Coordinates of C-alpha atoms and ligand atoms in Angstrom, one line a residue:
M1 CA -1.9 10.7 14.9
C2 CA -2.5 11.8 18.5
G3 CA -5.1 14.3 19.5
I4 CA -4.4 17.5 21.4
I5 CA -6.9 19.7 23.2
G6 CA -6.8 22.9 25.3
C7 CA -9.3 25.1 27.1
A8 CA -9.0 28.5 28.6
A9 CA -12.0 29.7 30.5
S10 CA -13.1 31.1 33.9
R11 CA -14.5 27.8 35.3
D12 CA -13.2 24.3 35.9
I13 CA -12.3 22.9 32.4
V14 CA -11.2 19.4 33.4
P15 CA -14.6 17.8 32.3
D16 CA -14.2 19.7 29.0
L17 CA -10.7 18.4 28.5
L18 CA -11.9 14.8 29.1
E19 CA -14.9 15.2 26.8
G20 CA -12.6 16.6 24.1
L21 CA -10.2 13.8 24.5
R22 CA -13.0 11.2 24.2
R23 CA -13.9 12.9 20.9
L24 CA -10.3 12.8 19.7
E25 CA -9.6 9.2 20.9
Y26 CA -10.0 7.9 17.4
R27 CA -6.7 9.6 16.6
G28 CA -4.8 7.5 19.0
Y29 CA -5.6 5.6 22.2
D30 CA -2.5 4.0 23.8
S31 CA -2.1 6.6 26.6
A32 CA -3.5 9.9 27.7
G33 CA -3.0 12.8 30.0
I34 CA -3.9 16.3 31.0
A35 CA -2.1 19.3 32.7
V36 CA -4.1 21.9 34.5
L37 CA -3.1 25.3 35.9
N38 CA -4.3 25.3 39.4
G39 CA -3.4 28.0 42.0
G40 CA 0.0 28.8 40.4
R41 CA 1.0 25.2 39.9
I42 CA 0.8 22.7 37.0
E43 CA -1.2 19.6 38.0
R44 CA -0.5 16.7 35.7
R45 CA -2.3 13.3 35.5
R46 CA -1.3 10.7 32.9
V47 CA -2.1 7.0 32.3
K48 CA -1.2 4.2 29.9
G49 CA -4.5 3.2 28.3
K50 CA -7.6 4.9 27.2
I51 CA -9.5 8.0 28.2
R52 CA -11.7 5.9 30.5
D53 CA -8.5 4.8 32.4
L54 CA -7.6 8.5 32.7
E55 CA -11.1 9.2 34.1
D56 CA -10.8 6.4 36.6
H57 CA -7.4 7.8 37.7
L58 CA -8.9 11.3 38.1
R59 CA -11.6 9.9 40.4
S60 CA -9.0 8.9 42.9
S61 CA -6.7 11.8 42.2
S62 CA -8.8 14.7 41.1
V63 CA -7.7 18.0 39.7
A64 CA -9.5 21.2 38.7
G65 CA -8.7 24.5 37.2
P66 CA -9.7 27.1 34.6
C67 CA -7.0 26.5 32.0
G68 CA -5.3 23.3 30.7
I69 CA -4.2 21.0 28.0
G70 CA -4.8 17.3 27.2
H71 CA -3.5 14.6 24.9
T72 CA -4.4 11.2 23.6
R73 CA -1.5 9.3 22.1
W74 CA -0.6 7.0 19.2
A75 CA 3.0 6.0 19.9
T76 CA 5.7 6.9 17.4
H77 CA 8.9 7.4 19.5
G78 CA 8.7 5.4 22.8
R79 CA 6.4 2.6 23.7
P80 CA 3.0 3.3 25.3
S81 CA 3.6 4.0 29.0
E82 CA 2.7 6.5 31.7
D83 CA 6.2 8.1 31.4
N84 CA 5.9 8.6 27.7
A85 CA 2.3 9.9 27.9
H86 CA 1.8 13.6 27.3
P87 CA 1.7 16.3 28.6
H88 CA 5.5 16.5 29.1
T89 CA 7.1 18.9 31.5
D90 CA 10.5 20.7 31.7
C91 CA 13.1 20.1 34.4
T92 CA 11.4 22.7 36.7
G93 CA 7.9 21.3 36.3
T94 CA 6.6 24.9 35.4
L95 CA 6.0 24.3 31.7
A96 CA 3.8 21.6 30.2
L97 CA 3.3 20.7 26.5
V98 CA 1.3 18.4 24.3
H99 CA 2.4 17.5 20.7
N100 CA 1.0 15.8 17.6
G101 CA 3.6 15.0 14.9
I102 CA 7.3 14.0 14.7
I103 CA 10.4 16.1 15.5
E104 CA 12.9 14.9 13.0
N105 CA 16.0 16.5 14.6
Y106 CA 15.1 15.4 18.1
W107 CA 18.2 13.3 18.6
A108 CA 20.6 16.1 17.9
L109 CA 18.6 18.4 20.1
K110 CA 18.4 15.9 22.9
E111 CA 22.2 15.4 23.0
R112 CA 22.7 19.1 23.0
L113 CA 20.1 19.7 25.8
R114 CA 21.5 16.8 27.9
A115 CA 25.0 18.3 27.6
E116 CA 23.5 21.6 28.8
G117 CA 22.2 19.7 31.9
H118 CA 18.6 19.0 31.0
V119 CA 17.3 15.8 32.5
F120 CA 15.1 13.6 30.2
R121 CA 12.5 11.4 31.6
T122 CA 10.8 9.9 28.5
E123 CA 11.7 8.1 25.3
T124 CA 9.7 10.5 23.2
D125 CA 10.8 13.0 20.6
T126 CA 8.4 15.5 22.1
E127 CA 10.3 16.0 25.3
V128 CA 13.0 18.1 23.5
I129 CA 10.4 20.8 22.8
V130 CA 9.5 21.4 26.4
H131 CA 13.2 21.6 27.4
L132 CA 13.8 24.1 24.6
L133 CA 10.9 26.1 25.9
E134 CA 12.6 26.1 29.3
N135 CA 15.8 27.4 27.7
H136 CA 13.9 30.2 25.9
Y137 CA 11.4 31.2 28.6
N138 CA 12.0 34.7 29.8
G139 CA 8.6 35.9 31.0
S140 CA 6.6 35.3 27.8
L141 CA 5.4 31.9 26.8
E142 CA 4.5 33.2 23.3
E143 CA 8.1 34.4 22.7
A144 CA 9.5 31.1 24.1
V145 CA 7.4 29.2 21.6
R146 CA 8.5 31.5 18.8
R147 CA 12.2 30.8 19.6
T148 CA 11.6 27.1 20.2
V149 CA 9.8 26.4 16.9
A150 CA 12.7 28.1 15.0
E151 CA 14.9 25.2 16.2
L152 CA 12.5 22.3 15.3
E153 CA 12.6 20.3 12.1
G154 CA 9.6 18.0 11.4
S155 CA 5.9 18.3 11.8
F156 CA 4.2 19.5 14.9
A157 CA 0.9 20.8 16.4
V158 CA 1.7 21.8 20.0
A159 CA -0.2 23.4 22.8
C160 CA 1.6 24.5 26.0
V161 CA 1.1 26.3 29.3
S162 CA 3.3 28.0 31.9
H163 CA 2.5 28.3 35.6
R164 CA 3.8 31.9 35.4
E165 CA 1.0 32.8 32.9
P166 CA -1.9 30.8 34.3
D167 CA -4.6 32.4 32.1
R168 CA -3.3 31.2 28.7
I169 CA -2.4 28.5 26.3
V170 CA 0.0 29.0 23.4
A171 CA -0.4 26.7 20.4
A172 CA 1.7 26.4 17.2
R173 CA 1.3 24.5 14.0
N174 CA 3.7 23.2 11.3
G175 CA 1.9 20.3 9.6
P176 CA -0.8 18.6 11.7
P177 CA -4.1 20.4 12.0
V178 CA -4.9 22.9 14.7
V179 CA -8.5 24.2 15.1
I180 CA -9.3 27.1 17.3
G181 CA -12.8 27.3 18.9
H182 CA -14.2 30.7 19.8
G183 CA -16.6 30.3 22.7
S184 CA -18.4 32.9 24.8
G185 CA -15.9 33.8 27.5
E186 CA -13.8 30.8 26.7
S187 CA -11.4 29.6 24.0
F188 CA -10.4 26.2 22.8
V189 CA -7.7 24.5 20.7
S190 CA -8.0 21.1 19.3
S191 CA -6.7 18.7 16.6
D192 CA -10.2 18.4 15.2
I193 CA -13.5 20.2 15.2
T194 CA -15.3 17.1 16.6
A195 CA -13.9 18.0 20.0
L196 CA -15.2 21.5 19.9
L197 CA -18.8 21.0 18.7
Q198 CA -20.0 20.6 22.3
H199 CA -18.9 24.2 23.1
T200 CA -19.0 26.3 19.9
R201 CA -19.5 26.1 16.2
R202 CA -17.4 29.2 15.7
V203 CA -14.0 28.1 14.6
S204 CA -10.8 29.2 12.8
Y205 CA -7.9 27.2 11.5
L206 CA -4.3 27.8 12.3
A207 CA -2.2 27.7 9.1
D208 CA 1.3 26.3 9.0
R209 CA 3.9 28.4 10.7
E210 CA 1.4 30.2 12.9
I211 CA 1.1 30.7 16.6
A212 CA -2.1 31.3 18.6
V213 CA -2.4 32.7 22.2
L214 CA -5.7 31.7 23.8
T215 CA -7.2 33.2 26.9
S216 CA -10.8 33.2 28.2
S217 CA -11.3 36.6 26.6
G218 CA -10.2 35.6 23.0
V219 CA -7.5 34.4 20.7
R220 CA -4.7 36.3 19.0
C221 CA -2.7 34.8 16.1
T222 CA 0.7 35.6 14.6
T223 CA 3.1 34.0 12.2
F224 CA 6.3 32.3 13.4
A225 CA 8.0 35.6 12.4
G226 CA 5.7 37.6 14.7
E227 CA 3.5 39.3 12.2
P228 CA -0.2 39.6 13.4
V229 CA -2.7 37.4 11.4
E230 CA -6.4 38.1 11.2
K231 CA -8.2 34.7 11.2
P232 CA -11.6 34.5 9.6
V233 CA -14.2 32.8 11.9
E234 CA -16.3 30.1 10.2
V235 CA -19.6 28.9 11.6
L236 CA -19.8 25.1 11.3
T237 CA -22.9 23.4 10.0
W238 CA -22.1 20.0 11.7
E239 CA -24.4 19.5 14.8
A240 CA -23.0 18.0 18.1
E241 CA -25.5 15.1 17.9
M242 CA -23.9 13.9 14.7
I243 CA -21.1 12.6 16.8
E244 CA -23.3 10.5 19.1
K245 CA -23.9 6.7 18.7
K246 CA -27.7 7.2 18.5
G247 CA -28.5 3.8 20.1
F248 CA -26.1 1.7 18.1
A249 CA -23.6 -0.4 20.1
H250 CA -20.7 1.1 18.1
F251 CA -20.0 4.2 15.9
M252 CA -19.1 1.8 13.1
A253 CA -22.5 0.2 13.1
K254 CA -24.2 3.7 13.2
E255 CA -22.0 4.8 10.3
I256 CA -22.7 1.7 8.2
F257 CA -26.4 2.4 8.5
E258 CA -26.0 6.1 7.7
Q259 CA -24.6 5.2 4.2
P260 CA -27.8 5.6 2.2
D261 CA -28.2 9.1 3.5
V262 CA -24.5 9.9 2.7
V263 CA -25.2 9.0 -0.9
R264 CA -28.4 11.1 -0.9
D265 CA -26.6 14.1 0.5
S266 CA -23.8 13.7 -2.0
L267 CA -26.2 13.6 -5.0
K268 CA -28.4 16.5 -3.7
S269 CA -28.4 19.5 -6.0
R270 CA -25.7 18.0 -8.2
L271 CA -27.9 16.1 -10.6
S272 CA -30.7 17.1 -13.0
L273 CA -32.8 14.4 -14.5
E274 CA -34.5 16.9 -16.8
S275 CA -31.4 18.2 -18.5
G276 CA -29.5 15.0 -18.0
R277 CA -26.6 17.0 -16.5
V278 CA -24.3 16.8 -13.5
F279 CA -23.3 20.0 -11.7
L280 CA -20.1 20.1 -9.7
G281 CA -20.0 23.9 -9.4
D282 CA -19.6 23.6 -5.6
A283 CA -16.2 21.9 -6.2
G284 CA -14.8 25.0 -8.0
I285 CA -13.5 23.0 -10.9
D286 CA -13.5 24.9 -14.2
P287 CA -15.0 22.5 -16.9
K288 CA -12.2 23.7 -19.1
I289 CA -9.9 21.7 -16.9
F290 CA -11.8 18.5 -17.7
R291 CA -11.7 19.3 -21.4
D292 CA -7.9 19.9 -21.3
S293 CA -7.1 16.8 -19.2
K294 CA -5.4 14.0 -21.2
R295 CA -4.8 11.8 -18.2
V296 CA -6.1 11.5 -14.6
V297 CA -3.9 10.4 -11.6
L298 CA -5.7 9.5 -8.3
V299 CA -3.6 9.5 -5.2
A300 CA -4.6 8.1 -1.8
C301 CA -3.9 5.6 1.0
G302 CA -5.9 2.7 2.5
T303 CA -9.6 2.7 2.0
S304 CA -9.4 6.0 0.1
Y305 CA -7.1 4.2 -2.4
H306 CA -9.8 1.6 -2.9
A307 CA -12.3 4.3 -3.6
G308 CA -9.8 5.7 -6.1
L309 CA -9.7 2.3 -7.9
V310 CA -13.5 2.4 -8.2
G311 CA -13.1 6.0 -9.6
K312 CA -10.6 4.7 -12.1
Y313 CA -13.0 2.2 -13.6
L314 CA -15.8 4.8 -13.7
L315 CA -13.6 7.4 -15.4
E316 CA -12.2 4.9 -17.9
T317 CA -15.7 3.7 -18.9
L318 CA -17.5 7.0 -18.8
G319 CA -14.7 9.5 -19.6
R320 CA -12.6 7.3 -21.9
V321 CA -9.4 8.7 -20.4
P322 CA -6.3 6.9 -19.1
V323 CA -6.3 6.8 -15.3
D324 CA -3.7 5.7 -12.8
V325 CA -4.3 5.2 -9.1
E326 CA -1.3 5.5 -6.9
Y327 CA -0.5 4.7 -3.3
A328 CA 0.6 8.1 -2.0
S329 CA 3.6 6.6 -0.1
E330 CA 4.8 4.9 -3.3
L331 CA 4.3 7.8 -5.6
R332 CA 6.4 10.1 -3.5
A333 CA 9.2 7.6 -3.5
R334 CA 9.3 7.2 -7.2
D335 CA 10.6 9.4 -10.0
F336 CA 7.1 10.1 -11.1
T337 CA 6.5 12.1 -14.3
M338 CA 3.4 13.4 -16.0
D339 CA 2.7 15.9 -18.6
R340 CA 1.0 19.3 -17.9
G341 CA -2.3 17.9 -19.2
T342 CA -2.7 15.6 -16.2
L343 CA -5.5 16.2 -13.7
V344 CA -4.6 14.9 -10.2
L345 CA -7.1 14.0 -7.6
G346 CA -6.1 13.5 -4.0
I347 CA -8.6 11.3 -2.1
S348 CA -8.6 11.5 1.7
Q349 CA -11.3 11.4 4.3
S350 CA -9.3 13.5 6.7
G351 CA -7.5 15.6 4.2
E352 CA -4.5 15.4 6.6
T353 CA -2.9 12.0 5.7
A354 CA 0.9 12.9 5.6
D355 CA 1.8 10.6 2.7
T356 CA -1.1 11.9 0.5
L357 CA -0.2 15.6 1.3
A358 CA 3.4 15.0 0.5
A359 CA 2.6 13.1 -2.8
L360 CA 0.3 15.9 -4.0
R361 CA 2.9 18.5 -3.2
A362 CA 5.5 16.5 -5.1
V363 CA 3.4 16.4 -8.3
R364 CA 1.5 19.7 -8.1
D365 CA 3.9 21.7 -10.3
Q366 CA 3.6 19.1 -13.1
A367 CA -0.2 18.8 -12.9
R368 CA -2.9 20.7 -14.9
A369 CA -4.8 21.0 -11.6
V370 CA -5.1 19.3 -8.2
V371 CA -8.5 18.5 -6.9
A372 CA -9.1 17.3 -3.3
V373 CA -11.8 14.7 -2.7
T374 CA -12.3 15.0 1.0
N375 CA -14.8 14.9 3.9
S376 CA -12.9 17.8 5.6
V377 CA -13.3 20.8 3.4
N378 CA -11.1 22.9 5.7
S379 CA -8.3 20.4 5.8
T380 CA -4.8 21.0 4.7
M381 CA -5.4 19.0 1.5
A382 CA -8.5 21.1 0.7
R383 CA -6.6 24.4 1.3
E384 CA -3.7 23.4 -1.0
A385 CA -5.9 22.1 -3.9
D386 CA -7.3 24.0 -6.9
G387 CA -10.7 22.5 -6.3
V388 CA -12.5 20.6 -3.5
L389 CA -15.0 17.9 -4.0
N390 CA -16.8 17.5 -0.7
T391 CA -17.8 13.9 0.0
H392 CA -20.6 15.0 2.4
S393 CA -20.3 12.1 4.8
G394 CA -20.5 13.9 8.1
P395 CA -18.2 13.1 11.0
E396 CA -16.9 9.5 11.0
I397 CA -15.7 8.4 14.4
G398 CA -15.1 4.7 13.9
V399 CA -11.5 4.2 12.9
A400 CA -12.4 1.8 10.1
A401 CA -13.7 3.9 7.3
T402 CA -17.2 2.9 6.0
K403 CA -19.5 5.8 5.2
T404 CA -16.7 8.0 4.0
F405 CA -15.7 5.3 1.5
V406 CA -19.2 5.3 0.2
G407 CA -19.2 9.1 0.1
Q408 CA -16.0 9.0 -1.9
M409 CA -17.5 6.6 -4.4
A410 CA -20.5 8.9 -4.7
A411 CA -18.3 11.9 -5.3
L412 CA -16.2 10.0 -7.8
S413 CA -19.3 8.8 -9.7
L414 CA -20.4 12.4 -10.1
F415 CA -16.9 13.4 -11.0
A416 CA -16.8 10.7 -13.7
L417 CA -20.1 11.8 -15.1
A418 CA -19.2 15.5 -15.1
F419 CA -15.8 14.7 -16.7
A420 CA -17.6 12.6 -19.4
Q421 CA -20.1 15.4 -20.0
A422 CA -17.4 18.0 -20.4
K423 CA -15.4 15.7 -22.7
K424 CA -18.6 14.8 -24.6
T425 CA -17.8 11.1 -24.3
I426 CA -21.4 10.6 -23.4
G427 CA -24.4 12.8 -24.2
P428 CA -27.4 13.7 -22.0
E429 CA -29.5 10.8 -23.3
A430 CA -26.9 8.3 -22.0
V431 CA -26.4 10.3 -18.8
R432 CA -30.1 10.4 -17.9
P433 CA -30.5 6.6 -17.1
L434 CA -27.3 6.7 -15.1
I435 CA -28.6 9.6 -13.1
E436 CA -31.9 7.8 -12.5
E437 CA -30.0 4.7 -11.4
L438 CA -27.7 6.7 -9.1
Q439 CA -30.8 8.2 -7.5
R440 CA -32.2 4.7 -6.8
V441 CA -29.0 3.5 -5.2
P442 CA -29.7 4.8 -1.6
H443 CA -33.0 2.9 -1.5
K444 CA -31.3 -0.3 -2.8
M445 CA -28.7 0.2 -0.1
E446 CA -31.4 0.3 2.5
T447 CA -32.7 -3.1 1.2
V448 CA -29.3 -4.6 1.7
L449 CA -28.9 -3.1 5.2
A450 CA -32.4 -4.4 6.2
R451 CA -30.9 -7.9 5.9
A452 CA -28.2 -7.3 8.4
A453 CA -29.4 -10.0 10.8
D454 CA -28.7 -12.7 8.2
I455 CA -25.2 -11.4 7.7
E456 CA -24.7 -11.4 11.5
R457 CA -25.8 -15.0 11.6
V458 CA -23.3 -16.0 8.9
A459 CA -20.5 -14.0 10.5
R460 CA -21.1 -15.8 13.8
N461 CA -21.2 -19.2 12.1
F462 CA -17.8 -18.4 10.5
L463 CA -16.1 -17.1 13.6
S464 CA -13.7 -20.1 13.7
C465 CA -12.5 -19.5 10.2
E466 CA -9.0 -17.9 10.3
H467 CA -8.3 -17.3 6.6
Y468 CA -10.3 -15.4 3.9
L469 CA -9.9 -14.7 0.3
F470 CA -12.0 -11.9 -1.1
L471 CA -12.4 -12.2 -4.8
G472 CA -13.8 -9.6 -7.3
R473 CA -13.2 -8.6 -10.8
W474 CA -13.3 -5.2 -12.6
I475 CA -15.2 -2.6 -10.6
N476 CA -15.7 -5.1 -7.7
F477 CA -11.9 -5.9 -7.5
P478 CA -11.5 -2.8 -5.3
I479 CA -14.4 -3.9 -3.2
A480 CA -12.7 -7.3 -2.6
L481 CA -9.6 -5.3 -1.4
E482 CA -11.8 -3.1 0.8
G483 CA -13.7 -6.1 2.3
A484 CA -10.4 -7.8 3.2
L485 CA -9.1 -4.6 4.7
K486 CA -12.2 -4.2 6.9
L487 CA -12.0 -7.8 8.1
K488 CA -8.3 -7.5 8.9
E489 CA -8.4 -4.2 10.7
I490 CA -11.3 -4.7 13.0
S491 CA -11.5 -8.5 13.5
Y492 CA -7.7 -9.2 13.3
T493 CA -8.5 -12.1 10.9
H494 CA -6.2 -12.9 8.0
A495 CA -7.8 -11.8 4.8
E496 CA -6.5 -11.1 1.3
G497 CA -8.3 -9.3 -1.5
Y498 CA -7.5 -10.5 -5.0
A499 CA -8.6 -9.9 -8.6
G500 CA -10.6 -13.0 -9.6
G501 CA -8.4 -13.5 -12.7
E502 CA -5.2 -13.6 -10.6
M503 CA -6.4 -16.5 -8.4
K504 CA -5.0 -19.2 -10.6
H505 CA -1.7 -17.5 -10.7
G506 CA -0.9 -18.3 -7.1
P507 CA -3.5 -17.9 -4.4
I508 CA -5.3 -21.0 -5.5
A509 CA -2.5 -23.0 -3.8
L510 CA -4.0 -21.8 -0.5
I511 CA -7.4 -23.2 -1.1
D512 CA -8.5 -25.9 1.4
E513 CA -11.3 -26.4 3.9
G514 CA -9.6 -23.8 6.2
M515 CA -9.9 -21.0 3.7
T516 CA -13.2 -19.3 3.0
T517 CA -13.6 -17.4 -0.2
L518 CA -15.9 -14.4 -0.3
A519 CA -16.8 -13.9 -3.9
L520 CA -18.5 -10.8 -5.4
V521 CA -20.7 -11.9 -8.3
P522 CA -23.2 -9.3 -9.4
R523 CA -24.5 -10.0 -12.9
D524 CA -22.1 -7.8 -14.9
R525 CA -19.5 -8.0 -17.7
V526 CA -17.4 -10.4 -15.6
Y527 CA -20.2 -12.5 -14.0
E528 CA -19.5 -15.8 -15.8
K529 CA -15.8 -15.5 -15.0
M530 CA -16.6 -15.0 -11.3
L531 CA -18.8 -18.1 -11.3
G532 CA -15.8 -19.9 -12.8
N533 CA -13.7 -18.8 -9.9
I534 CA -16.2 -20.1 -7.4
S535 CA -16.3 -23.5 -9.1
E536 CA -12.5 -23.7 -8.9
V537 CA -12.6 -23.0 -5.2
Q538 CA -15.3 -25.6 -4.6
A539 CA -13.4 -28.2 -6.6
R540 CA -10.5 -27.8 -4.2
G541 CA -12.6 -28.1 -1.0
G542 CA -12.8 -24.4 -0.2
R543 CA -15.9 -22.9 1.4
V544 CA -17.6 -20.1 -0.5
L545 CA -19.8 -17.1 0.5
A546 CA -21.1 -14.9 -2.3
V547 CA -22.6 -11.5 -2.8
A548 CA -25.0 -11.8 -5.7
F549 CA -28.3 -10.5 -7.1
E550 CA -31.4 -11.5 -5.3
N551 CA -32.7 -13.7 -8.1
D552 CA -29.4 -15.3 -9.0
A553 CA -30.2 -19.1 -8.9
K554 CA -26.7 -20.0 -10.2
A555 CA -24.9 -18.2 -7.4
R556 CA -27.2 -19.8 -4.9
N557 CA -26.4 -23.2 -6.3
V558 CA -22.6 -22.8 -6.0
A559 CA -22.2 -20.8 -2.8
E560 CA -22.7 -22.1 0.8
E561 CA -24.4 -18.7 1.7
V562 CA -25.4 -15.8 -0.5
F563 CA -25.8 -12.2 0.7
P564 CA -28.4 -10.9 -1.8
I565 CA -28.4 -7.4 -3.2
P566 CA -31.0 -5.8 -5.5
E567 CA -30.2 -5.6 -9.2
V568 CA -28.3 -2.5 -10.1
H569 CA -26.4 -1.0 -13.0
Q570 CA -23.0 -2.6 -13.2
L571 CA -21.2 0.7 -12.7
F572 CA -22.8 1.3 -9.4
S573 CA -22.8 -2.2 -7.9
P574 CA -19.9 -1.4 -5.5
F575 CA -22.4 0.8 -3.5
L576 CA -24.3 -2.4 -2.7
T577 CA -21.6 -5.1 -2.8
V578 CA -19.5 -3.4 -0.1
L579 CA -22.3 -3.4 2.4
P580 CA -22.4 -7.1 3.3
L581 CA -18.6 -7.0 3.6
Q582 CA -18.7 -4.1 6.0
L583 CA -21.4 -5.8 8.0
F584 CA -19.6 -9.2 8.0
A585 CA -16.5 -7.6 9.3
Y586 CA -18.4 -5.6 11.9
Y587 CA -20.4 -8.6 13.3
A588 CA -17.3 -10.8 13.3
A589 CA -15.4 -8.2 15.4
A590 CA -18.3 -7.5 17.7
A591 CA -19.0 -11.2 18.3
K592 CA -15.4 -11.6 19.3
G593 CA -15.8 -8.8 21.8
L594 CA -13.2 -6.6 20.1
D595 CA -12.9 -2.9 20.3
V596 CA -14.6 -2.3 17.0
D597 CA -14.3 1.5 16.9
Q598 CA -10.7 1.6 18.1
P599 CA -8.9 -1.4 16.7
R600 CA -5.4 -2.1 18.0
N601 CA -2.4 -0.3 16.6
L602 CA -4.5 2.0 14.3
A603 CA -5.4 5.6 14.3
K604 CA -8.0 7.5 12.2
S605 CA -5.7 10.1 10.8
V606 CA -2.2 9.0 9.8
T607 CA -0.5 12.4 10.0
V608 CA 3.0 10.8 10.2
E609 CA 4.9 9.3 7.3
Ligands
M6R701 O1 -8.0 10.2 5.9 P1 -7.6 9.3 4.7 O2 -8.7 8.9 3.9 O3 -6.5 9.9 4.0 O4 -7.0 7.9 5.4 C1 -6.5 7.0 4.6 C2 -6.3 5.7 5.4 O5 -5.5 5.9 6.5 C3 -7.6 5.1 5.9 O6 -8.5 4.9 4.8 C4 -7.4 3.7 6.6 O7 -7.0 2.8 5.7 C5 -8.6 3.3 7.4 N1 -8.2 2.6 8.6 C6 -9.4 2.4 6.6 O8 -10.5 1.8 7.4

């Protein structure tokens, strides 16, 4: 959580800090601030609220300078307030620092620093870092950072400045991501590449326990121990325009409509209809690993967990292998055991989710191999894994995951096919029709998205409904969970996802005219049972909306409204059934005038435990 940014140049960098913070706002948005080195002084501006509030504040209290740092916050220690907003300064006001992460030993440090006479002005854990810097500063900010990080326990990505060295920023990493941007006559540091794309596509990534010193003329990196580190510079392929709204009212809407292309990009060069084969060579997974694997464990959080459940059903059906899907936060709390023949997949859009990273680290010594399924191929998860399956979704700015979920399902579909191929649980003749069907999926998704106006009409008609039950069975059970999560997180409406078969074991007690059931009923192996669920709801006075095949007269008879989808192979129906649910949640939230892209209390990357 939280986004940090820094620029060192030979021009005014305040507009760049603000632009960078706007790009990072998805990481946290309860308060924001900047600190700029200006004529031998540190000028600091902070607000409670969003980046637009900071911009308003700067209009009446402007500041300029060639070197500075900025922060957008998701509160962990201390409520959102101007005082708790970063950057934080030391007692003398000559050092300023921004931080992403959590300092676990902050209380002991705070008591010690207070006893030494330091005055604390915030409720944050971060403030101890800047007072430690003050203690250690002796003419070199880099050395002060080196001595300071040696005293810290926990996770941190920090960037700091000193008024005595007005040309430089010093950054350090132990946990949360730090990306360095190499511009022409200017250098940048950020939590994420999306904040750098406006300036440069030449980037490098700070590893854990490394320090970077940035000036307008370049970047120098060392380890915490002081050894020089040569960082390879990578040239990004993402274009700056990929992070624009392109005429949509919200990023989430743009990202929903990009989904057919996400699936196309994911399938590109990985399928051959002629040979009936799937190629995942780009993931760097030795097919021998598939052959050796006796069990698969998928580890993830939130929406990525739901994609993992879809992956489980695909792998079970195609690869005939036992599969477990685990919440990362739960797995790491358990005494989890597995034998050496277990293949572990971590699924994470960001590749930086703290619980997922910790869970993968906890099991990696027991696993046959760990594969990262991620949209961030340079993330910590990707770097620590034995193989990386890129979900090819492009940058996702909306906090609610949509296109990255579909990208994960596409990657897992390919993975399941490749696994089955290696295990010989299905031959090329059986794979070929599945490949053909997968290739038809993007066009079918476009057909569903073309009916968005109908979904908007229904979402508006149901605005007064306060309770939803999302029901699905088998491969659409995870889609019921995902539909409920989307509605909850962006429209703040109570929604529960349930396996259809579980309804009669409890939730049926909730059914009355105030509860709307959204049922997923594609014609598949559990179709008749889902129709049974709908009848049970109707018999108790509940309202029913359904996602069903276009020509499904039975579904039309029993549901108040049907969101039609084209016929599709039962293994790939989640690509279509999820779309009306995403759109329903989006239009409900937009009609209520809510902040769709930045829902309250959430952050895109959950880099704290
Ligand atoms: O980056 P990750 O995929 O690891 O993130 C996992 C969850 O935090 C994320 O999916 C979250 O549930 C989203 N808000 C869902 O829209």
